[in-house]
Coordinates of C-alpha atoms in Angstrom, one line a residue:
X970 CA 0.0 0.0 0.0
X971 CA 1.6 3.4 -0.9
X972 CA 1.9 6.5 1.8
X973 CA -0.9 8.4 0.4
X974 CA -3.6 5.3 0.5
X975 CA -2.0 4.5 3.9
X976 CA -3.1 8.1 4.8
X977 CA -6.5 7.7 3.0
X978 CA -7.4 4.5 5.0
X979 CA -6.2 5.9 8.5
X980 CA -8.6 9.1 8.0
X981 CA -11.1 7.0 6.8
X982 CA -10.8 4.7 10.0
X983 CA -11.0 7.8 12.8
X984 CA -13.9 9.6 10.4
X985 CA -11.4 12.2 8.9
X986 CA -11.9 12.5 5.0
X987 CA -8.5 12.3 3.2
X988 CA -7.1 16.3 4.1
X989 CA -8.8 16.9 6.8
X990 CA -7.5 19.0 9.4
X991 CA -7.1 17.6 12.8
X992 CA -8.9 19.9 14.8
X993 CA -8.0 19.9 18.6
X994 CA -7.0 22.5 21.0
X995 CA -5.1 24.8 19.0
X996 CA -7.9 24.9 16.0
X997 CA -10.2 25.6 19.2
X998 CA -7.9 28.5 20.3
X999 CA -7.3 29.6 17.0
X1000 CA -11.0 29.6 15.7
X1001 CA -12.2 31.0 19.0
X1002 CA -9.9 34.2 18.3
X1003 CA -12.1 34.7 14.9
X1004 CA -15.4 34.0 16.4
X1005 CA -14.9 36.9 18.9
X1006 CA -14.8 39.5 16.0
X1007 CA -18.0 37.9 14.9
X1008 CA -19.3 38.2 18.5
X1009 CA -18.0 41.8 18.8
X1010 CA -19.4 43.0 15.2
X1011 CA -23.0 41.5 16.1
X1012 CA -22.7 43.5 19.4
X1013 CA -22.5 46.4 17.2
X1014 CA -25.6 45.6 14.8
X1015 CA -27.8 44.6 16.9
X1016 CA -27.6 47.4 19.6
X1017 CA -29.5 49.4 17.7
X1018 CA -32.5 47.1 18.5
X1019 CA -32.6 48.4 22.1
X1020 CA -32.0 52.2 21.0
X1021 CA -34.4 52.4 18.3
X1022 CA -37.1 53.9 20.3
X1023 CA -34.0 56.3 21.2
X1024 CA -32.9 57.1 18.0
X1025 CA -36.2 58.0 16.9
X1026 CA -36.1 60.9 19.3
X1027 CA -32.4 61.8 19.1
X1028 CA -32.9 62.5 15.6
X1029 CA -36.7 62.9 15.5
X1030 CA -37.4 60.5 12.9
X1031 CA -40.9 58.1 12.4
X1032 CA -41.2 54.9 11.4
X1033 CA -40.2 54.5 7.9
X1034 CA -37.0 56.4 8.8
X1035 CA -36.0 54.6 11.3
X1036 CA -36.5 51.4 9.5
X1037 CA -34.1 52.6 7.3
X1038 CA -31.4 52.3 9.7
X1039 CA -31.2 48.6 9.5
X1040 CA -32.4 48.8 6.3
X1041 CA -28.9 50.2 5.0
X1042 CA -27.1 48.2 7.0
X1043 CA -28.7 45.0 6.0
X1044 CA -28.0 46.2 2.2
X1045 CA -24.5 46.7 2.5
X1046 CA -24.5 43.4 4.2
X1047 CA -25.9 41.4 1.6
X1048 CA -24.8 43.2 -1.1
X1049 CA -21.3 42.6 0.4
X1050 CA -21.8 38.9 1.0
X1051 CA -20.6 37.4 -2.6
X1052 CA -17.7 40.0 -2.5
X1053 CA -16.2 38.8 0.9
X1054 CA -16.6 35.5 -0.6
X1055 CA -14.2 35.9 -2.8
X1056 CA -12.1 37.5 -1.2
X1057 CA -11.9 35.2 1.9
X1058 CA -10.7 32.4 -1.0
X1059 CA -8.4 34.5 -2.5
X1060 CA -6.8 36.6 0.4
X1061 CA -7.5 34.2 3.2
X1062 CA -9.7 35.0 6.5
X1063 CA -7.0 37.2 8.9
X1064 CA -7.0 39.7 6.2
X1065 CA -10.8 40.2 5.9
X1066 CA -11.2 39.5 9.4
X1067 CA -8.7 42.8 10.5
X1068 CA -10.5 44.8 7.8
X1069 CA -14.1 44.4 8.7
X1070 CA -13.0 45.0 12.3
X1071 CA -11.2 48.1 11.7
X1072 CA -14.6 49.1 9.6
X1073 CA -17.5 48.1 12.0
X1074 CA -15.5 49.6 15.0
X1075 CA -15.3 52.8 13.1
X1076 CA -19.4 52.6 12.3
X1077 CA -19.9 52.1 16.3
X1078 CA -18.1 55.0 17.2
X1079 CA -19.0 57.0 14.2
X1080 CA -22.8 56.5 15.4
X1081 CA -21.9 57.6 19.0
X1082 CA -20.9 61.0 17.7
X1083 CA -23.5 61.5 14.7
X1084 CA -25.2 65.0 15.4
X1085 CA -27.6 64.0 12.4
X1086 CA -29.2 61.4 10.8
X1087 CA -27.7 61.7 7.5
X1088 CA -24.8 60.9 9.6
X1089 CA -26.0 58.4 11.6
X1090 CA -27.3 56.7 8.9
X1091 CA -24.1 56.7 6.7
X1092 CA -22.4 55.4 10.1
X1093 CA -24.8 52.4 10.1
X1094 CA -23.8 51.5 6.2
X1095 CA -20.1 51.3 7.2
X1096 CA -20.4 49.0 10.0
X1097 CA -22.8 46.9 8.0
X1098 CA -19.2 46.7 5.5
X1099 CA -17.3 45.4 8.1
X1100 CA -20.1 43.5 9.5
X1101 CA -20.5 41.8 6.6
X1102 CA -16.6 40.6 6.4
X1103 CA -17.4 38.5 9.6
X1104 CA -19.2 35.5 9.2
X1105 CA -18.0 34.1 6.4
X1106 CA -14.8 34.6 7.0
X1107 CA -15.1 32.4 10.2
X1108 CA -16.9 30.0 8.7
X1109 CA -14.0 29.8 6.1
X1110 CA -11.7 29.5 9.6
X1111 CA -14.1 26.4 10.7
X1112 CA -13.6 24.2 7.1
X1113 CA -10.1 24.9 7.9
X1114 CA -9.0 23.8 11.6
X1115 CA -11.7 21.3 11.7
X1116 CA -12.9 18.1 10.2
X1117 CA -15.9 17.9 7.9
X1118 CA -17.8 15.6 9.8
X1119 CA -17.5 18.9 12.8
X1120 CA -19.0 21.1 10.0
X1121 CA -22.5 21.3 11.5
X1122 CA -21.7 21.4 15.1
X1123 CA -18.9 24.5 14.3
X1124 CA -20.9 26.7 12.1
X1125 CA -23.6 25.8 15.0
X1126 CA -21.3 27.2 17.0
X1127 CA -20.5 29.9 15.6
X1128 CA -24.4 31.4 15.6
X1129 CA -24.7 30.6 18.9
X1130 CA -21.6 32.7 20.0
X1131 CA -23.1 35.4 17.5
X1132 CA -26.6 35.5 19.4
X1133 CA -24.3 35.7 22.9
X1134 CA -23.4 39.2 21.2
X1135 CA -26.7 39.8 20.6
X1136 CA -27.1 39.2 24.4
X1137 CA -24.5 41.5 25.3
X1138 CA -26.4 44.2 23.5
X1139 CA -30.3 43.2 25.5
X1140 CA -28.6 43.3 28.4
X1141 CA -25.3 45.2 28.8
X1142 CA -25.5 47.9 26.2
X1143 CA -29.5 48.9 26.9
X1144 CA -28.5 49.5 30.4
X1145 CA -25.6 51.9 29.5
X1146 CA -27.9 53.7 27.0
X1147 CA -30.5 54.2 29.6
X1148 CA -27.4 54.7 32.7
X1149 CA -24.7 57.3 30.9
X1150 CA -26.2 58.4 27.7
X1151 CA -26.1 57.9 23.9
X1152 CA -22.2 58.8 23.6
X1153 CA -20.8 57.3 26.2
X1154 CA -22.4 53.9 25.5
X1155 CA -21.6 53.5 22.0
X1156 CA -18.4 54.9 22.1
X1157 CA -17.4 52.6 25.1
X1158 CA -18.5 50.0 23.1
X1159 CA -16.7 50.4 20.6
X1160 CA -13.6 49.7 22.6
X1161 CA -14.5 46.1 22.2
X1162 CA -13.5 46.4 18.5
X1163 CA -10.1 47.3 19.0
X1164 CA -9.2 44.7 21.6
X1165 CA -10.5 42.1 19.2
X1166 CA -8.3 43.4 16.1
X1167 CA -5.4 43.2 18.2
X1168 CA -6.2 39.9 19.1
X1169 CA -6.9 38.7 15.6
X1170 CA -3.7 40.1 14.6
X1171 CA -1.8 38.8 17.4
X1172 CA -2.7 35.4 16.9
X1173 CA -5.2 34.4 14.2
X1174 CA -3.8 31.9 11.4
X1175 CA -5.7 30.8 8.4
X1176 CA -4.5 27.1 8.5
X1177 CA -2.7 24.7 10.3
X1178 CA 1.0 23.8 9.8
X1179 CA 1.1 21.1 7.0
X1180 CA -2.7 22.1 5.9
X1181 CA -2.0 25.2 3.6
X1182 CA -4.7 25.1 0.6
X1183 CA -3.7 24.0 -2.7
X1184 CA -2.6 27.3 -4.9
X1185 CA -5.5 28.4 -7.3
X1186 CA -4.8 30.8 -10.2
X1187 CA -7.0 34.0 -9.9
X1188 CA -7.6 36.0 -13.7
X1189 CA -9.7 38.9 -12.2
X1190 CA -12.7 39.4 -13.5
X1191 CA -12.6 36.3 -15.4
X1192 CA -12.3 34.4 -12.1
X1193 CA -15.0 36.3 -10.0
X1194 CA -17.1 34.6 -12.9
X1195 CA -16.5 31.5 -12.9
X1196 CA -16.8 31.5 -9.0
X1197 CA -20.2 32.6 -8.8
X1198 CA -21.3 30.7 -11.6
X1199 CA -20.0 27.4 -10.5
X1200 CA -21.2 28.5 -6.9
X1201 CA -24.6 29.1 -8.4
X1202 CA -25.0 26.5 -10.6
X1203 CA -24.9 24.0 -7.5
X1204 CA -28.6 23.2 -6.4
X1205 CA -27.2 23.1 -3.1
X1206 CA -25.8 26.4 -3.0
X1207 CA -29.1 27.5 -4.3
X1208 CA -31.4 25.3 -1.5
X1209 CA -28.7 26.6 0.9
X1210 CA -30.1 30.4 -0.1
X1211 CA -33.5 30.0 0.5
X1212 CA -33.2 27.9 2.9
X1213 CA -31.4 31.1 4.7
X1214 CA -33.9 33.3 3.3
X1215 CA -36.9 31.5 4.5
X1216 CA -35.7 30.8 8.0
X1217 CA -33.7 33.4 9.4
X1218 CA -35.3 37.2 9.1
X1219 CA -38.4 36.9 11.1
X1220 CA -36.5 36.7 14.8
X1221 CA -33.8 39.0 12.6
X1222 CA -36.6 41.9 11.9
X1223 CA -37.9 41.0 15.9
X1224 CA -34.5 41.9 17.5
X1225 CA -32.8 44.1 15.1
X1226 CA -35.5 46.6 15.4
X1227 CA -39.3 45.9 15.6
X1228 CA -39.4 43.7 18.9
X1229 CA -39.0 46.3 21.4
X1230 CA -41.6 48.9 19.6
X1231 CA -44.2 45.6 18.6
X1232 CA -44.1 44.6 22.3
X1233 CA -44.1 48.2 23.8
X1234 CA -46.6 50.0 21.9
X1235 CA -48.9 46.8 20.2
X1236 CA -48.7 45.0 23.7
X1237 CA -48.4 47.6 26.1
X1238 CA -45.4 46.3 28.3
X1239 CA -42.7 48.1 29.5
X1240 CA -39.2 48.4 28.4
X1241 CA -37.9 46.6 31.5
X1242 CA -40.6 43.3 30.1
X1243 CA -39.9 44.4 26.3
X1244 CA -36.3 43.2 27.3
X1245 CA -36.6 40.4 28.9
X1246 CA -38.6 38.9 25.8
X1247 CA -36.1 39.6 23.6
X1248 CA -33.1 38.4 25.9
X1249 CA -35.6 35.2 25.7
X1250 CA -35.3 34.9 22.2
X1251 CA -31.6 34.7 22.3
X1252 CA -31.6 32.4 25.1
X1253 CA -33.5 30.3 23.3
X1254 CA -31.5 30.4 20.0
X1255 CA -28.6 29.1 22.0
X1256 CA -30.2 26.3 23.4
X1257 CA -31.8 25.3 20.2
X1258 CA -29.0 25.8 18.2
X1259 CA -26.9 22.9 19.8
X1260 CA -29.6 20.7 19.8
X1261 CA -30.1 21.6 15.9
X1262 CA -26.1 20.8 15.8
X1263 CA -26.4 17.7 17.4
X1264 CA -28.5 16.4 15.3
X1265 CA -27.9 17.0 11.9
X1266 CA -24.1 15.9 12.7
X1267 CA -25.4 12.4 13.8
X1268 CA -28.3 12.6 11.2
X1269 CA -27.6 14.5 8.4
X1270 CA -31.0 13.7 6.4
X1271 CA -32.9 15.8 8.8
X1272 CA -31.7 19.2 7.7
X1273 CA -34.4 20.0 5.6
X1274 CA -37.2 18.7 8.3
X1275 CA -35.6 21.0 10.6
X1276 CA -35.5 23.4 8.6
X1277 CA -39.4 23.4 7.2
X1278 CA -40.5 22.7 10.3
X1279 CA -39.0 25.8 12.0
X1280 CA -41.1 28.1 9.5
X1281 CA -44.5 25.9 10.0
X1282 CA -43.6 26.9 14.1
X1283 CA -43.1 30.1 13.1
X1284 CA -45.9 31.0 11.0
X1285 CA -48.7 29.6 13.0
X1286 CA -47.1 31.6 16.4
X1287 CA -47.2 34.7 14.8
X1288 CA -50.5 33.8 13.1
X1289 CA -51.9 33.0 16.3
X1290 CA -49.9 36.2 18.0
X1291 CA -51.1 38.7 15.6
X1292 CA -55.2 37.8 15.4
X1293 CA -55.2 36.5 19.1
X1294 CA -58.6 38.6 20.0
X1295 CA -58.1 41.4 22.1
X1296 CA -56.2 44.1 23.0
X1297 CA -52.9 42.6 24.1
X1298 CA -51.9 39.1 23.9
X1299 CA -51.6 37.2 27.2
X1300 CA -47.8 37.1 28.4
X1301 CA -47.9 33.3 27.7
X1302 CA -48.4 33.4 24.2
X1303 CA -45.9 35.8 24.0
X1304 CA -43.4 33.8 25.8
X1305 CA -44.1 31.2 24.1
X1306 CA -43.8 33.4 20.3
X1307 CA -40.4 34.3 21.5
X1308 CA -39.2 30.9 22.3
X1309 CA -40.5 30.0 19.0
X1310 CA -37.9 33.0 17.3
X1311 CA -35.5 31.6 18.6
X1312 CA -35.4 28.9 16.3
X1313 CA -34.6 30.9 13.6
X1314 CA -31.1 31.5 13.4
X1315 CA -30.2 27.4 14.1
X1316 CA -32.2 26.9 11.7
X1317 CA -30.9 29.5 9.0
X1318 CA -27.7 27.7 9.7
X1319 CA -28.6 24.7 8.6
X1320 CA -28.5 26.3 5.0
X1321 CA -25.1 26.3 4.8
X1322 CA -25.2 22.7 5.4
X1323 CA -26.8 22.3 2.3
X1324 CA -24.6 25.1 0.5
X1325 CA -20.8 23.6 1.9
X1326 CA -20.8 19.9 0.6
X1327 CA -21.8 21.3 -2.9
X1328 CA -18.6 23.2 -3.3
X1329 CA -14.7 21.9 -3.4
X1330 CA -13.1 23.8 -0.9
X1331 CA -11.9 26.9 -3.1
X1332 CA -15.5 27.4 -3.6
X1333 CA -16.3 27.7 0.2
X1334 CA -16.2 31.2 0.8
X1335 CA -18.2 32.3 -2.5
X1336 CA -21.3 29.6 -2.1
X1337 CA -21.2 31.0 2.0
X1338 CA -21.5 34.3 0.7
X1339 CA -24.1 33.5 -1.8
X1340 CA -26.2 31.5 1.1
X1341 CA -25.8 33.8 3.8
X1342 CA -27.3 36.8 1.3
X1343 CA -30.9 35.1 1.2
X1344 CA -32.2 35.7 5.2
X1345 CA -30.5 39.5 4.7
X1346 CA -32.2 40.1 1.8
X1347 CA -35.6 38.8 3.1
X1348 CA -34.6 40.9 6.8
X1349 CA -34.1 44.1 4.6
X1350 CA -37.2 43.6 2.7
X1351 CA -39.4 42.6 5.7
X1352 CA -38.1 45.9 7.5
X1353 CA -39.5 48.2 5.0
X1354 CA -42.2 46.8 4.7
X1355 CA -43.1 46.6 8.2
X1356 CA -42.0 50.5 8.5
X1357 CA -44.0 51.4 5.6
X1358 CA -47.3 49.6 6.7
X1359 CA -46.5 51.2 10.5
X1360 CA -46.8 54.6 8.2
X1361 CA -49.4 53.8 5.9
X1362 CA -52.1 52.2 8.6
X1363 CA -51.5 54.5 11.9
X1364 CA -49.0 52.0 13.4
X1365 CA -51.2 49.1 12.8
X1366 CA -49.0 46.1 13.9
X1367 CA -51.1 43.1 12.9
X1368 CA -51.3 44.6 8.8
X1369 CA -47.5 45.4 8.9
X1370 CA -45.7 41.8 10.7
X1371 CA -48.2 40.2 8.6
X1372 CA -45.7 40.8 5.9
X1373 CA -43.6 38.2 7.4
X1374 CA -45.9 35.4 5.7
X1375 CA -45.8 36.5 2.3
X1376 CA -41.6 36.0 2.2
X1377 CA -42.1 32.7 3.9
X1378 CA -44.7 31.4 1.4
X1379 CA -41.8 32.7 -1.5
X1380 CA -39.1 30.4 0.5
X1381 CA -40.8 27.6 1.0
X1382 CA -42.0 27.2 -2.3
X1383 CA -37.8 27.5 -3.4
X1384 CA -37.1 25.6 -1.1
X1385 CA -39.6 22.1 -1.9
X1386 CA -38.6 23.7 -5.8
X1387 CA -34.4 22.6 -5.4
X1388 CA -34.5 19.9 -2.8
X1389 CA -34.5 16.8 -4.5
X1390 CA -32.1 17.6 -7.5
X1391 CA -29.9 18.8 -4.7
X1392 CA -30.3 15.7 -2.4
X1393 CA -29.6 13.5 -5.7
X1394 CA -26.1 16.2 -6.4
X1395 CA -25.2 15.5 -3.0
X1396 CA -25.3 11.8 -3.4
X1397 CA -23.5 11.9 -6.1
X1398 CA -20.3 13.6 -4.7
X1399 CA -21.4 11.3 -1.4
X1400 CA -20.9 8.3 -3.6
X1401 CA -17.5 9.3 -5.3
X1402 CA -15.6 10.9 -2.3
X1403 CA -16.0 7.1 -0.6
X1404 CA -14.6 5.7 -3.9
X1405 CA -12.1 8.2 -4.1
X1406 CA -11.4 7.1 -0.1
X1407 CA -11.1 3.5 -0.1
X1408 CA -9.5 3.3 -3.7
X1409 CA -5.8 1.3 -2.8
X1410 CA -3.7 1.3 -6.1
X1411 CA -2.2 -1.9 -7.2

């Protein structure tokens, strides 16, 4: 038997595919370096979710404008998503990584200081740049440090830590706001920016020793091409999308900015309750999201029930929610709608399950990018609309959120569209990669 098939039936043995990274402590340390820029930059775009009711008055704006806030953001993220593809496989992630955090840290502190809204607002778009350089890039970091087979669990992982930030803004940064003012609490925020970057560029590495990717030739424009069309012609890439679209923006549009004013003004609770309920949907997206990770990494096939039946859950609590009879909906139901959103980001995950085995690994980053666009793009479009209809109806909360079931009836009808020809792609690479495994050479 030569070296190489030696090598090939040893990984195979301990679960490793031929290439695959060790993982251990040091791809733990490593990765956990990169996942605390993502936790900083979600920090920073979701703390406007507990200051929108303050922004509206700091720069005495209504509904639609405020909307527009997250709106920009969420553009410049998405529209940034296939770009910081490529360039995480071409540049590698500790050089995106430092530049979206020298980006979103100059947003945050830009939008402690803005005296206007034009200003504000132009501070939103540029930490929505370096936002949008995070969480691809550390998903990049995963594929590299850690086996395949860890995949799920990682990228699992990953969200989780992301909704911790979004924790950190509920609790810690809503309580600054309200303790030593607008200023003081985003610019002392901010800090935590620049003690990531230094950490990322103290220590971060791309790959492990003796795991350095294969060299790829890169022709400009030619190249951006042929990556986004091989990316796109994948069904699974494609299921991957709308599998992200459908699943991830309605707890997205809930804590980025309509929660607090839907449960204040539509509900009539206080801030002090307002906050707990949204603290309760990130506490439940942790906890679901390792029991999502558990299971698709022992059972891969149930991705897609996951997946569909986290929007089923979803539409029939906010259906339920929104034409419960009444003033105000009882605290229970509410409880039990914001234990439902947090759902939504494990399962948005689970789309890049569905995007990652469909792409060689100088593909990664550019099929991440393309998934990871669809819940933005259905966030961004949700958020207008909901702003609009507050306008248009006299801040009518049951017509506007009711917007959230016409993108979910577009994504599911994708999604039950591309799953089987991308169940029967995936079994054919499944197929091949074990013949390529156990093939010995005479």
């Amino acid at each position: 038997m030569s070296g190489s098939s030696a090598s090939s039936a040893s990984s195979a043995s301990s679960g490793l595919l031929p290439g695959d990274p060790p993982g251990g402590r040091r791809a733990m340390a490593v990765w956990g370096v990169g996942v605390s820029v993502y936790f900083v930059a979600v920090i920073f775009r979701t703390s406007l979710g507990v200051a929108g009711l303050d922004a509206a008055d700091r720069f005495h704006v209504g509904a639609s404008a405020l909307s527009t806030f997250s709106i920009l953001q969420l553009l410049v993220y998405a529209g940034m998503q296939i770009p910081v593809g490529l360039l995480v496989d071409r540049l590698g992630t500790k050089k995106v990584l430092s530049l979206g955090a020298v980006l979103f840290t100059a947003g945050q502190l830009a939008f402690a200081f803005s005296p206007s809204y034009g200003m504000a607002l132009a501070a939103r778009g540029l930490l929505g740049c370096g936002d949008a350089m995070t969480f691809i890039a550390v998903l990049r970091l995963g594929t590299r440090w850690f086996p395949a087979r860890r995949g799920p669990m990682v990228a699992q992982f990953a969200g989780l830590i992301g909704m911790a930030g979004n924790l950190v803004s509920t609790l810690v940064l809503a309580r600054l706001l309200h303790g030593v003012g607008w200023t003081a609490a985003f610019a002392g925020s901010a800090v935590a920016g620049v003690v990531v970057l230094v950490f990322l560029l103290l220590f971060l590495k791309d790959h492990p020793e003796g795991h350095e990717p294969e060299p790829f030739p890169h022709h400009g424009a030619a190249y951006v091409r042929r990556q986004i069309a091989a990316s796109w012609r994948e069904p699974g890439t494609r299921l991957g999308m709308w599998v992200h679209f459908t699943t991830q923006f309605p707890a997205m549009v809930f804590l980025l900015l309509w929660g607090l004013p839907f449960l204040v003004e539509a509900q009539g609770l206080t801030r002090a309750t307002a906050g707990e309920l949204l603290t309760l949907v990130v506490l439940s997206n942790m906890v679901i999201g390792l029991v999502y990770g558990q299971i698709v990494a022992r059972h891969h096939g149930a991705r897609l029930p996951l997946a569909l039946g986290t929007v089923g859950a979803t539409s029939l609590m906010w259906a339920v929610t929104l034409a419960y009879p009444g003033d105000h909906a009882p605290m229970w139901l509410l409880v039990v709608l914001c234990t439902v959103l947090g759902s939504c980001g494990p399962a948005s995950m689970l789309g890049f399950d569905f995007a990652r085995p469909a792409n060689p690994p100088e593909r990664q980053g550019t099929a991440s990018g393309i998934t990871n666009m669809g819940g933005f793009m259905a966030s961004m479009t949700t958020l207008f609309a909901i702003g609009v209809l507050l306008d248009a109806t006299g801040d009518n909360y049951t017509v506007a959120f009711s917007s959230v079931f016409v993108l979910q009836a577009v994504g599911v009808s994708q999604v039950l569209r591309l799953r089987k020809r991308a169940a029967r792609r995936e079994r054919e690479r499944l197929v091949a990669s074990r013949v390529e495994t156990v093939h010995v050479p005479a």
